[in-house]
Coordinates of C-alpha atoms in Angstrom, one line a residue:
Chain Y
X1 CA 41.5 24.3 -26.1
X2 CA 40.8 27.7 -26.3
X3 CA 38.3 29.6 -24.6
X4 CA 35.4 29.8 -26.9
X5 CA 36.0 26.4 -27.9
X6 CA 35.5 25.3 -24.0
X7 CA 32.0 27.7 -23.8
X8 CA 30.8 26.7 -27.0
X9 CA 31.2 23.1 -25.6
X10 CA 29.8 23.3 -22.2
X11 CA 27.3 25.1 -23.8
X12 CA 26.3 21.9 -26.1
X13 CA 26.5 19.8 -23.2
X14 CA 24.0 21.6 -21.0
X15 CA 21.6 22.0 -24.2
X16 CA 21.2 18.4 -23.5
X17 CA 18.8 17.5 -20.5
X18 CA 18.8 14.2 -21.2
X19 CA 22.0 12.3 -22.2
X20 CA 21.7 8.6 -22.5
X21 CA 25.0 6.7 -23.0
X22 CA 25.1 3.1 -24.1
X23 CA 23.2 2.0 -21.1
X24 CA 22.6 -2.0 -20.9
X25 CA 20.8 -3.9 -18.2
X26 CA 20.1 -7.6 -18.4
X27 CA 18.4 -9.3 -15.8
X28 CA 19.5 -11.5 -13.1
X29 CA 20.1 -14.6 -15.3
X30 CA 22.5 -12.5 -17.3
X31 CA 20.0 -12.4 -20.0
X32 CA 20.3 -8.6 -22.1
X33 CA 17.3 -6.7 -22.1
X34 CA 18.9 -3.2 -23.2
X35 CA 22.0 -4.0 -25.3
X36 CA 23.6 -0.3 -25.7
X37 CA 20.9 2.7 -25.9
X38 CA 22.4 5.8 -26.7
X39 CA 20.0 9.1 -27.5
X40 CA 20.0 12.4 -26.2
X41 CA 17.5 14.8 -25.7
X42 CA 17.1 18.8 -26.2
X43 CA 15.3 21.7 -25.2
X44 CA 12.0 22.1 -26.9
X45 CA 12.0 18.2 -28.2
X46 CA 9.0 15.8 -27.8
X47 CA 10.5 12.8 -28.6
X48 CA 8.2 9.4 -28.9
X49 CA 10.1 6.2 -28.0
X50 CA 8.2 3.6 -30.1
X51 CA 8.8 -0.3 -30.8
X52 CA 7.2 -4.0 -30.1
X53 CA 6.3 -5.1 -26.5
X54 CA 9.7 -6.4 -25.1
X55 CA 12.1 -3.7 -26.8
X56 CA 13.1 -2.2 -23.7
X57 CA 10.9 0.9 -24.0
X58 CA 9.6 1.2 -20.0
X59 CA 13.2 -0.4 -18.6
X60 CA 14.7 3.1 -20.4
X61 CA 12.4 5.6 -18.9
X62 CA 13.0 4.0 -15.7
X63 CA 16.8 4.3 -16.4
X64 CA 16.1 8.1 -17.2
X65 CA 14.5 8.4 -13.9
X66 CA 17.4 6.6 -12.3
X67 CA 14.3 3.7 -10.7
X68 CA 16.2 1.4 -12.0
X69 CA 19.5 1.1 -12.7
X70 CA 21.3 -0.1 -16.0
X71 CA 24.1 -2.5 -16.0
X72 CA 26.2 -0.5 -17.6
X73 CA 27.3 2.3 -19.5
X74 CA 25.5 6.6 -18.3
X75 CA 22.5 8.9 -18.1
X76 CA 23.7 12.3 -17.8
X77 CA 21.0 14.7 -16.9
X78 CA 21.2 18.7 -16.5
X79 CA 19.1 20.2 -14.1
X80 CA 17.3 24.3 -14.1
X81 CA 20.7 25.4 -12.4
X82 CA 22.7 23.8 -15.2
X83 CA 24.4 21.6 -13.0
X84 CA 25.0 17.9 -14.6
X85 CA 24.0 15.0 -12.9
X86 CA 25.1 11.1 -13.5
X87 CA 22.1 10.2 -12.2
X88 CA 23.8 6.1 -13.4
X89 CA 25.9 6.8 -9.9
X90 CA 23.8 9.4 -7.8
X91 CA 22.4 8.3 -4.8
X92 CA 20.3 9.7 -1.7
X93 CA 20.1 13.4 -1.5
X94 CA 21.7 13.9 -5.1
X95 CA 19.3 11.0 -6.6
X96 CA 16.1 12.9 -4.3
X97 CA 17.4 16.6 -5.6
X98 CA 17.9 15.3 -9.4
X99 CA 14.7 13.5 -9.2
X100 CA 12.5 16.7 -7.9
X101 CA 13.3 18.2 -11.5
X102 CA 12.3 14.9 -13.6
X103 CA 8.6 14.8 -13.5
X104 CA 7.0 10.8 -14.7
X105 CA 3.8 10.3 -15.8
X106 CA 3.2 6.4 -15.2
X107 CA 1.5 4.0 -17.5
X108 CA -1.1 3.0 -14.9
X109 CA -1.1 6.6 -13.1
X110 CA 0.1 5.7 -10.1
X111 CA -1.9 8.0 -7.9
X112 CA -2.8 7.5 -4.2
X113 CA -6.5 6.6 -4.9
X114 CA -7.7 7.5 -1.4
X115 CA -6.4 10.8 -1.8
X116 CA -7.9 13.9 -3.1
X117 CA -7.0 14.6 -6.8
X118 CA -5.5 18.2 -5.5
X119 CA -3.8 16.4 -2.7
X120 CA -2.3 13.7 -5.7
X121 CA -1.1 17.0 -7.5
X122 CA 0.9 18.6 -4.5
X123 CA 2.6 15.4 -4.0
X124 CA 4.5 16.5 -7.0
X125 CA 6.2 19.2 -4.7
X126 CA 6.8 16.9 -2.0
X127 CA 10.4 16.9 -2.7
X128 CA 10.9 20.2 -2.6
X129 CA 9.1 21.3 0.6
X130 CA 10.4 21.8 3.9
X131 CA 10.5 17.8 5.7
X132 CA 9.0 18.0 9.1
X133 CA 6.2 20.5 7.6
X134 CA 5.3 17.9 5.2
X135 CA 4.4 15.2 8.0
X136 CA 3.5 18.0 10.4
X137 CA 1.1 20.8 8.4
X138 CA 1.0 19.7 5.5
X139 CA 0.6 22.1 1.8
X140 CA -0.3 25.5 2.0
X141 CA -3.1 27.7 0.7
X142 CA -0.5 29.6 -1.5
X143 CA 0.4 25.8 -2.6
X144 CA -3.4 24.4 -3.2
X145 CA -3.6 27.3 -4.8
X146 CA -1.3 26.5 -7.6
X147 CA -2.4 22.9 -7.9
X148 CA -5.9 24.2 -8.7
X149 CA -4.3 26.4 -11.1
X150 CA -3.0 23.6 -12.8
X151 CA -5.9 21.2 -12.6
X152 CA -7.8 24.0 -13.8
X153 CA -5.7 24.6 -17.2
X154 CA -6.7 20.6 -17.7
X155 CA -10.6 20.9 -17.0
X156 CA -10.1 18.9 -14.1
X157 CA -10.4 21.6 -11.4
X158 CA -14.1 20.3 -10.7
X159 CA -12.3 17.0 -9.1
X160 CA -10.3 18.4 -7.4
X161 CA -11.9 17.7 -4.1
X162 CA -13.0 13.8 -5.1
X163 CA -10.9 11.0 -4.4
X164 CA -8.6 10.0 -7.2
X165 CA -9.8 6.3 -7.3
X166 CA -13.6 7.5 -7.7
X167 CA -12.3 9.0 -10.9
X168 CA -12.4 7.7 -15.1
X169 CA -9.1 6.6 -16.5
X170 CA -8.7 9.9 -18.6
X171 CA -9.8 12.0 -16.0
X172 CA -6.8 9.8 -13.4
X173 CA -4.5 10.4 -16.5
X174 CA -5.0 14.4 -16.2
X175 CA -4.4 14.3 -12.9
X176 CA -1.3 12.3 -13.4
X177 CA -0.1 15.5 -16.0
X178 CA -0.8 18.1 -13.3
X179 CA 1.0 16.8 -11.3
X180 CA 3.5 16.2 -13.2
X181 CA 3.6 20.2 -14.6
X182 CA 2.9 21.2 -11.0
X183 CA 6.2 19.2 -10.1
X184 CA 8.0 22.2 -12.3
X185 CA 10.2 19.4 -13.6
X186 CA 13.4 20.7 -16.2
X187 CA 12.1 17.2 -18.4
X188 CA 9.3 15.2 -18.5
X189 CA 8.9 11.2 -18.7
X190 CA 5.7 9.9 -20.1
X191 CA 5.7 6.0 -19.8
X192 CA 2.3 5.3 -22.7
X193 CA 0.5 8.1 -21.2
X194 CA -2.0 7.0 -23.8
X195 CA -2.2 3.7 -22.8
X196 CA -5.9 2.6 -22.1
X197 CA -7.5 5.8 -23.4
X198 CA -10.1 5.8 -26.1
X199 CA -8.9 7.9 -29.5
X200 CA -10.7 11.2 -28.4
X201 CA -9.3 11.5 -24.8
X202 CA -5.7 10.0 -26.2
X203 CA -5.4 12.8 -29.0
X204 CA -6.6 15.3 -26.0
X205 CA -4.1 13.9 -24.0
X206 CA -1.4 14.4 -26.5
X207 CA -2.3 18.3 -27.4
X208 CA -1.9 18.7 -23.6
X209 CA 1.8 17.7 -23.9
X210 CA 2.5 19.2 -27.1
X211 CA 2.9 23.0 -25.9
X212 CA 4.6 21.7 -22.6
X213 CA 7.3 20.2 -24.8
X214 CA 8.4 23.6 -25.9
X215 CA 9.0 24.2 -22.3
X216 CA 10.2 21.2 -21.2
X217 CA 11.6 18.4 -22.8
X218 CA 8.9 15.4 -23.0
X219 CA 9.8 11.5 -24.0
X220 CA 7.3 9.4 -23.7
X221 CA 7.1 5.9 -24.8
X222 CA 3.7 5.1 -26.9
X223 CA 2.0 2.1 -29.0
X224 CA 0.4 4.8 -31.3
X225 CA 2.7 5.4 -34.2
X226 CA -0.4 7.5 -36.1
X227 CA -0.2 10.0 -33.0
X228 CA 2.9 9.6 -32.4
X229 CA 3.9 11.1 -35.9
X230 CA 1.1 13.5 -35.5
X231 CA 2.6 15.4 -32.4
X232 CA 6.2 14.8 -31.5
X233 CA 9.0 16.0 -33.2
X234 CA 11.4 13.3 -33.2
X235 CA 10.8 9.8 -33.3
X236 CA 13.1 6.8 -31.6
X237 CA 12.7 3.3 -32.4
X238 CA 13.7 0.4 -29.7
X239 CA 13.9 -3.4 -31.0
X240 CA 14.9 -6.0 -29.1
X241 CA 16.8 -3.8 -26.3
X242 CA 18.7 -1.7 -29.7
X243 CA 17.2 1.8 -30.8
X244 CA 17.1 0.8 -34.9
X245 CA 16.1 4.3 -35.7
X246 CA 16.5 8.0 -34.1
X247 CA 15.3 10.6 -36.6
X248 CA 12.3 12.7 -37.4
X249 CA 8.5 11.9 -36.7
X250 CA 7.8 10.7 -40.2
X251 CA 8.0 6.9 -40.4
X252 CA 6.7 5.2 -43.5
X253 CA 4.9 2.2 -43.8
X254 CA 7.6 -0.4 -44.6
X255 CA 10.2 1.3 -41.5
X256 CA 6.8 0.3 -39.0
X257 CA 6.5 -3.0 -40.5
X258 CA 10.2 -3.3 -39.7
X259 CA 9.8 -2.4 -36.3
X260 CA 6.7 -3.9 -34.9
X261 CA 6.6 -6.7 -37.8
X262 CA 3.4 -8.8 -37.0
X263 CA 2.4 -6.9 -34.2
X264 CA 1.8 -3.6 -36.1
X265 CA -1.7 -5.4 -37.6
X266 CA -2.8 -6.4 -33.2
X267 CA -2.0 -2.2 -33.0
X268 CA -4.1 -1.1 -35.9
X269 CA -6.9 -3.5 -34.8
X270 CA -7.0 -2.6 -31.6
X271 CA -7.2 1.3 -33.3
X272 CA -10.0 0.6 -35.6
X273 CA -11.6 -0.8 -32.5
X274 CA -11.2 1.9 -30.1
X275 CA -12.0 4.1 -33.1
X276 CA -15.8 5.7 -32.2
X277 CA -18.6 4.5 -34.8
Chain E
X1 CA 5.4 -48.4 -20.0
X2 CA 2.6 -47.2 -18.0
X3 CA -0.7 -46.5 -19.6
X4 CA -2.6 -43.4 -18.6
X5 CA -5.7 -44.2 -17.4
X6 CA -8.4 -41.7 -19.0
X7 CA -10.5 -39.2 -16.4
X8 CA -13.7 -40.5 -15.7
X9 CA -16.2 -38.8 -13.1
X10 CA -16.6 -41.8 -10.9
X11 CA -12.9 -41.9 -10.3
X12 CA -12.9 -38.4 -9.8
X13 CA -15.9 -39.1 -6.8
X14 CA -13.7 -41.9 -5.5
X15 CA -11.0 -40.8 -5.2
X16 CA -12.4 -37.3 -2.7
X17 CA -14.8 -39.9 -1.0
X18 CA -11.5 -41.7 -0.2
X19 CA -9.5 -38.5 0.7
X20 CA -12.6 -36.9 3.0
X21 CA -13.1 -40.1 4.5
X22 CA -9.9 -40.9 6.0
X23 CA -9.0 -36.7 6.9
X24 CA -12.3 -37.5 8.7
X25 CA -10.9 -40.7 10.4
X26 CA -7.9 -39.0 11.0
X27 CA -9.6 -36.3 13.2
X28 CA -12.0 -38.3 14.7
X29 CA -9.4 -40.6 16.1
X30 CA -7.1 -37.4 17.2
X31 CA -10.0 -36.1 19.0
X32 CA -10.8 -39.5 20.6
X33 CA -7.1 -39.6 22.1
X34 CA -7.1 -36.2 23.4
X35 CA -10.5 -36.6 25.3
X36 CA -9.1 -39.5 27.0
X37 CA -5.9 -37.6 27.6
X38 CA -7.7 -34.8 28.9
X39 CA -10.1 -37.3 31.0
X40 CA -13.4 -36.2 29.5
X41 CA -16.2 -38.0 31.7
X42 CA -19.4 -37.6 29.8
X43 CA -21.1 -39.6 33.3
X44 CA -19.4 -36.6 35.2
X45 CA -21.6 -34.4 33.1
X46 CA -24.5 -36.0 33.6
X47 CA -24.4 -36.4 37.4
X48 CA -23.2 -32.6 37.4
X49 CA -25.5 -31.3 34.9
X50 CA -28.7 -30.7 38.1
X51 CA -26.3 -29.6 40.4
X52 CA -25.2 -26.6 38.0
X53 CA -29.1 -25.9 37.4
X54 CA -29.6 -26.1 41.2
X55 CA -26.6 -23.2 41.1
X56 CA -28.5 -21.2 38.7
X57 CA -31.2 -20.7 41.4
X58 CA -28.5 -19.2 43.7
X59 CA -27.6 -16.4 41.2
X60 CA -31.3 -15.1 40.7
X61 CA -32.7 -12.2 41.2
X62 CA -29.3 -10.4 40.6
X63 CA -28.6 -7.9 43.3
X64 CA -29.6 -4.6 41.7
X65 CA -27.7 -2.5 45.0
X66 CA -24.6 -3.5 44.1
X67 CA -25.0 -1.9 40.5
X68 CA -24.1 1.4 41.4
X69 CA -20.9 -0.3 43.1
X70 CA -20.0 -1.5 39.9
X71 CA -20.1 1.3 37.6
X72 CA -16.4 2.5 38.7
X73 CA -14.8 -0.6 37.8
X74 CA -17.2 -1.3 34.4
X75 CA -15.6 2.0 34.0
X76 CA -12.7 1.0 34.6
X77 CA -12.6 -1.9 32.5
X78 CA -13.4 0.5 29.3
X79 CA -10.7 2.8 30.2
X80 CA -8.4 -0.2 30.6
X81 CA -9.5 -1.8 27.4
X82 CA -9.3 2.0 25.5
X83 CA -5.8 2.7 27.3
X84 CA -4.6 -0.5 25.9
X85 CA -5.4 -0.3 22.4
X86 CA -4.6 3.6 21.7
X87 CA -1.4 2.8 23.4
X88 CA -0.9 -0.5 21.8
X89 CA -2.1 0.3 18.3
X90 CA 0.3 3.3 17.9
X91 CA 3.5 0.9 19.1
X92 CA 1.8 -1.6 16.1
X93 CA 2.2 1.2 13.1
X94 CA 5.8 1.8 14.1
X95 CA 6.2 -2.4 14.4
X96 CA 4.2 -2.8 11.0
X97 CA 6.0 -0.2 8.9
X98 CA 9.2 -1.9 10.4
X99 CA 7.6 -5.5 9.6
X100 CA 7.0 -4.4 6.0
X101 CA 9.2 -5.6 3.2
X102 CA 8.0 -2.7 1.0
X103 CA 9.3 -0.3 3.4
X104 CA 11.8 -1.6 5.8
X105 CA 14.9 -3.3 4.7
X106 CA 15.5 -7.1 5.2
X107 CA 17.3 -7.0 8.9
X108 CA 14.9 -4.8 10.4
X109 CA 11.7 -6.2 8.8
X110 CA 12.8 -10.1 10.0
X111 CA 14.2 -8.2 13.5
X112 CA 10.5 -7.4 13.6
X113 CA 8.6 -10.0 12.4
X114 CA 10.8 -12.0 15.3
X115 CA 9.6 -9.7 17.9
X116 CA 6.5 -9.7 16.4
X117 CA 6.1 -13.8 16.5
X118 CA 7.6 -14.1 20.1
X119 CA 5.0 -11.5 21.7
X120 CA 2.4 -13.4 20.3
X121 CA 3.4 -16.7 21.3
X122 CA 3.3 -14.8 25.2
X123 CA -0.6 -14.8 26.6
X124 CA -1.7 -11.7 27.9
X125 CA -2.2 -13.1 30.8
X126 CA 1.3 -15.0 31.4
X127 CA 3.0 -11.3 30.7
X128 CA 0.3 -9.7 33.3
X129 CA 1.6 -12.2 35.9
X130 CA 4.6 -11.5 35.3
X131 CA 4.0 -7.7 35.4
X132 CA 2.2 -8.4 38.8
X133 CA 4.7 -9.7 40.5
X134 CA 7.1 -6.6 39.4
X135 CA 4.5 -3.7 39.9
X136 CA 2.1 -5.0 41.9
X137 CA -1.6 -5.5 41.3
X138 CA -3.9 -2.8 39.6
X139 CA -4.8 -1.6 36.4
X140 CA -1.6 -0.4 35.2
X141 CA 0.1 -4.2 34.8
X142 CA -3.5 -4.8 33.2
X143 CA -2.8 -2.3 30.4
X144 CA 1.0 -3.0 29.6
X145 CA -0.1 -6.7 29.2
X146 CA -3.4 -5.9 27.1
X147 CA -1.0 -3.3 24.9
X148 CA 1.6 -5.8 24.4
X149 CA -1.2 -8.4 23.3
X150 CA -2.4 -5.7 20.8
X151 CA 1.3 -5.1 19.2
X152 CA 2.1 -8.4 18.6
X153 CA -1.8 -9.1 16.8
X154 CA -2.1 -5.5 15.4
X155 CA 1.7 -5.5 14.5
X156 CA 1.2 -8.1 12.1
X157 CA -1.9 -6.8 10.7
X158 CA -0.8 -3.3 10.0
X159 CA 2.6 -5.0 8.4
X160 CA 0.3 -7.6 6.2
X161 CA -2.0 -4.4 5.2
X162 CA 1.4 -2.1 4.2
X163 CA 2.9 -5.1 2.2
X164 CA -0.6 -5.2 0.1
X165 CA 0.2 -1.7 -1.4
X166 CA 0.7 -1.4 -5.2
X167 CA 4.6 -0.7 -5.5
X168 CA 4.0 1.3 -7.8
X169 CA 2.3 3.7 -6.1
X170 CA 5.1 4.4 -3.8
X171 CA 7.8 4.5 -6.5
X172 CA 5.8 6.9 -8.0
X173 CA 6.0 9.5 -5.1
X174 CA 9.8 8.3 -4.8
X175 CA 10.0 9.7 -8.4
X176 CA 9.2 13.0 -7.3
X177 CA 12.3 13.2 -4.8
X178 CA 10.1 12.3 -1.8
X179 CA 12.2 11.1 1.4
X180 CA 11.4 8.0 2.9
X181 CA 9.2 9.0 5.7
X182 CA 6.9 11.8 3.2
X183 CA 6.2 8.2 1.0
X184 CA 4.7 6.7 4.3
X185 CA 2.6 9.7 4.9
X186 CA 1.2 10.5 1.7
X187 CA 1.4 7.3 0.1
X188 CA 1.3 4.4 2.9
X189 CA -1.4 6.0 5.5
X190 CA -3.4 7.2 3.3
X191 CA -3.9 4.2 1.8
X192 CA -3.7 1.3 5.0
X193 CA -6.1 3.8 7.1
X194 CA -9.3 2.4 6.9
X195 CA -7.8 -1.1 7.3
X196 CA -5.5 -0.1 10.6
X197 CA -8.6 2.0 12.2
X198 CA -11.1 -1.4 11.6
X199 CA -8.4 -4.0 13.1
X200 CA -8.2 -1.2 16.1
X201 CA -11.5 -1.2 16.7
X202 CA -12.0 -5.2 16.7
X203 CA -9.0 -5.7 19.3
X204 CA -10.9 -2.4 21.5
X205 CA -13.2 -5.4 21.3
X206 CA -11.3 -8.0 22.1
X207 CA -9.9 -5.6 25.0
X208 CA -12.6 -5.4 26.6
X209 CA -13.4 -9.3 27.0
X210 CA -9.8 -9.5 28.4
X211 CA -9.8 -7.1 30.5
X212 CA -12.8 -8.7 32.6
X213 CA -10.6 -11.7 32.4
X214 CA -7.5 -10.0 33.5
X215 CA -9.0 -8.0 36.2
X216 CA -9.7 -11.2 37.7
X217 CA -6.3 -11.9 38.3
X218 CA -5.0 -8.5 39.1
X219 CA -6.0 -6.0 36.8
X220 CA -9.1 -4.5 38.7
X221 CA -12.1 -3.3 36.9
X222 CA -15.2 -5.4 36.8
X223 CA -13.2 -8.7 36.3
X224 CA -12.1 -8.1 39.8
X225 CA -15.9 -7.4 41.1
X226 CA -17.3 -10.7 39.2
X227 CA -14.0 -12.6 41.0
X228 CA -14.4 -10.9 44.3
X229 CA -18.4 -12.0 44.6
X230 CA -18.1 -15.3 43.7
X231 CA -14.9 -15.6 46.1
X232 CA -16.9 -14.4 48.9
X233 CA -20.0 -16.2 48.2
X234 CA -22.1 -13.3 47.2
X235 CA -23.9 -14.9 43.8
X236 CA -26.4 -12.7 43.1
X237 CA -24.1 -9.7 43.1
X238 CA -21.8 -12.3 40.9
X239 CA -25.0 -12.1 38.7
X240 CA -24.9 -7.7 38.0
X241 CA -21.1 -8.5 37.6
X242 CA -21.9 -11.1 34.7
X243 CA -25.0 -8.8 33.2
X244 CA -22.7 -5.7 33.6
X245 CA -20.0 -7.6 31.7
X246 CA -22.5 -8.7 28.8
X247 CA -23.9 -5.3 28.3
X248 CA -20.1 -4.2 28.0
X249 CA -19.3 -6.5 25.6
X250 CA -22.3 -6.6 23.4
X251 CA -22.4 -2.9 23.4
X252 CA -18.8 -3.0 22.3
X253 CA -19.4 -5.5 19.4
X254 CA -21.9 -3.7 17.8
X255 CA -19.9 -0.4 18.0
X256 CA -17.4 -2.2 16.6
X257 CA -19.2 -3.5 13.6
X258 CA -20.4 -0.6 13.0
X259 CA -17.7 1.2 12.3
X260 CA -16.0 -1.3 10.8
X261 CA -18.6 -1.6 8.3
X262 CA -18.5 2.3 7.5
X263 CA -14.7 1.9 7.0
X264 CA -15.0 -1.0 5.0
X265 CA -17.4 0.8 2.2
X266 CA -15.4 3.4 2.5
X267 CA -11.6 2.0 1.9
X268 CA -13.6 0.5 -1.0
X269 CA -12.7 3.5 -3.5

């Protein structure tokens, strides 16, 4: 192989952040919940997972985070200093220093509710900050600093001082973001960061994450295929633990039908419900 | 085949008459045993009964001189009580993150739920005894024994409060790259504080009625003061013993409800 050839190559394999291989997990009964996922995921992509409740959707982003581990087959993940992690096999310190650079925003936030919402946003920095000053001192100024910063850019700065669990759901959901963003991750995972949100604060929600894709990577798993096609620019579809489709953000009526089959009119219901008079 | 009979009301009634009649039976016969075990003598009572009220008359007025004797050792008592449960309750969050199955693995959590059962199967005052006879008498065997009493209650507590945590929100601060011990701080503590700082306050309580009960067996404090009068016949002073103790304990008990209200509306967020 000649030299070029070997650049050119590393070069595509470090493009990808994210490099699912045929993962599969079944649970303990030996029944098969993921049955061979394969995607992978490139700078500047925001790429909605999409399918019916049971296709596997959340058990993948916890396999990209490396929370849970698949049965068999890879995720290869490349980190700021290009260096390639099998975060499938990594453990301890190599799981902890992969992990620091993966930010998740959960379905149900997540947050410590008795904790300020700035104090919720540092935590995203926990990993990287010096051990015994994190159970001794604490964040500093420079640090809250930042975190404000970052609530600010998502209107939220004016919480920053209440406790998280005194807070809305979309309000929560912000804080979730910046702390995510203030993490500094090289990819993002969004497990339905719409989930629970009326229409107005979802689609707010999503032109948050839009512009962060270009800097970062973001998948996200969603039940809104209208936003979905909307703002990402790739969509992947999960059945039944199989991704049935991996292509652009334009799904047509018949390929949803497909996917969610009688579920898709319990979705656009549950829309039309949400939807303000 | 057999035929299922169909639900009726009545049934229903006579069927828990049935069941609440004979748990009833049951407990009244259980209790009947054990009074005759224990040789209850209701005539005993009865012939007693004036001879107790005829003591009352020995213990009144209470002896007001001796109640500047006795605020040392009502000191005392508090500091024992206090001693005990800072010391004891910081040995219980160590024990109760160890005793948690959401933070400890399997080994250590049943190693400490072991510990944790055996300490409280000891009385206080069984270990004080036993402390007494290696160290001597005083306070100091008075607060290992009250301490040890706090880990094993408070142990359990604190582990049973950790273990009620959502998961979740700990795997979440895992998913940043957090180490074990920065998911405790930020993410256990913060959430099991207003629980561990109530069940502190109520054994600080509890303390306190032990350790009149202790110092009468060793530990010093007022304890000692209420044994020592009635040992030596001196009832009346007995008496500013017993109101001193009172005043201790009710003052304690309202503290303590106190706070533990406040912390209860607060961990309510």
């Amino acid at each position: 192989m000649g030299a070029n050839t070997a650049r050119l190559l590393s070069f595509q394999i470090l493009a990808r952040m994210i490099d699912v291989r045929q993962i599969t997990k079944s649970t303990k009964e030996g029944v098969p919940i993921l049955k061979g996922i394969s995607f992978t995921v490139t700078k500047g992509e925001f790429v909605g997972i999409l399918g019916p409740s049971g296709a596997g959707k959340t058990l993948t982003m916890r396999c990209l985070n490396g929370l849970t581990r698949p049965t068999s087959g890879e995720v290869l993940f490349t980190d700021h200093e290009h260096n390639l992690v099998n975060l499938t096999h990594a453990r301890g310190r190599e799981l902890r220093k992969a992990r620091r650079q993966i930010g998740v925003i959960f379905q149900g936030f997540n947050l410590v509710k008795r904790l300020s919402a700035i104090d919720n946003v540092m935590i995203g920095q926990l990993g990287r900050i010096n051990l015994l000053r994190s159970l001794v001192y604490g964040f500093t100024d420079d640090e809250a600093r930042q975190a404000l910063a970052v609530l600010e850019h998502l209107n939220v700065a004016h919480l920053a001082h209440r406790p998280v669990g005194s807070l809305s759901g979309g309000e929560q959901q912000r804080v979730a973001i910046a702390r995510a963003i203030y993490q500094q991750p090289a990819v993002m995972l969004a497990d339905e960061p719409i989930a629970n949100l009326d229409p107005t604060n979802a689609r707010k929600i999503m032109q948050i994450l839009t512009p962060l894709a270009k800097e970062m990577p973001i998948i996200g798993v969603f039940h809104q295929p209208d936003l979905v096609m909307e703002f990402c620019t790739r969509i992947i579809a999960l059945k039944e633990g199989v991704v049935v489709r991996d292509g652009d953000s334009k799904m047509t009526r018949s390929e949803l039908v497909d996917l969610y089959g009688a579920e898709l009119s319990e979705i656009e219901a549950s829309q039309r419900i949400l939807q303000p008079a | 085949m057999k035929q299922d009979t169909p639900w009726t009301y009545s049934g229903y009634r006579r069927r828990q008459t049935l069941r609440i009649w004979t748990i009833a039976l049951v407990i009244g016969f259980c209790a009947y045993w054990a009074g005759v075990s224990c040789k209850v003598d209701v005539d005993a009572l009865r012939t007693g009964l004036p001879k107790g009220i005829d003591f009352l008359g020995y213990l009144f007025p209470p002896d007001w001189t001796a109640f500047a004797d006795m605020a040392m050792p009502a000191l005392e008592t508090i500091l024992l009580a206090f001693l005990a449960t800072i010391f004891g309750a910081f040995l219980s969050l160590f024990f109760g993150l160890a005793a948690a199955s959401n933070i400890a693995p399997r080994w250590l959590r049943n190693l400490s739920r072991f510990l944790l059962a055996t300490e409280r199967s000891l009385p206080e005052i069984v270990i004080l005894l036993l402390l007494i006879s290696a160290l001597g008498l005083g306070p100091f065997p008075g607060v290992i024994a009250m301490a040890f009493g706090c880990i094993g209650m408070l142990g359990r507590l604190f582990s049973d409060a950790i273990e009620e945590i959502n998961p979740a929100t700990l795997e979440s601060i895992e998913s940043v790259g957090a180490r074990r011990w920065q998911v405790i701080t930020y993410g256990v503590l913060p959430q099991v504080l207003p629980s561990l700082l109530a069940n502190t306050i109520f054994r600080f309580e509890v303390n306190i009625r032990l350790s009149v009960l202790l110092g009468a067996v060793g530990a010093g404090g007022i304890g000692f003061q209420l044994y020592y009068s009635f040992q030596t016949l001196q009832y009346q002073r007995a008496t500013t013993a017993i109101l001193i103790t009172l005043l201790l304990v009710f003052v304690s008990e309202r503290l303590s409800d106190y706070v533990r209200k406040k912390l209860t509306l607060d961990a309510r967020l």
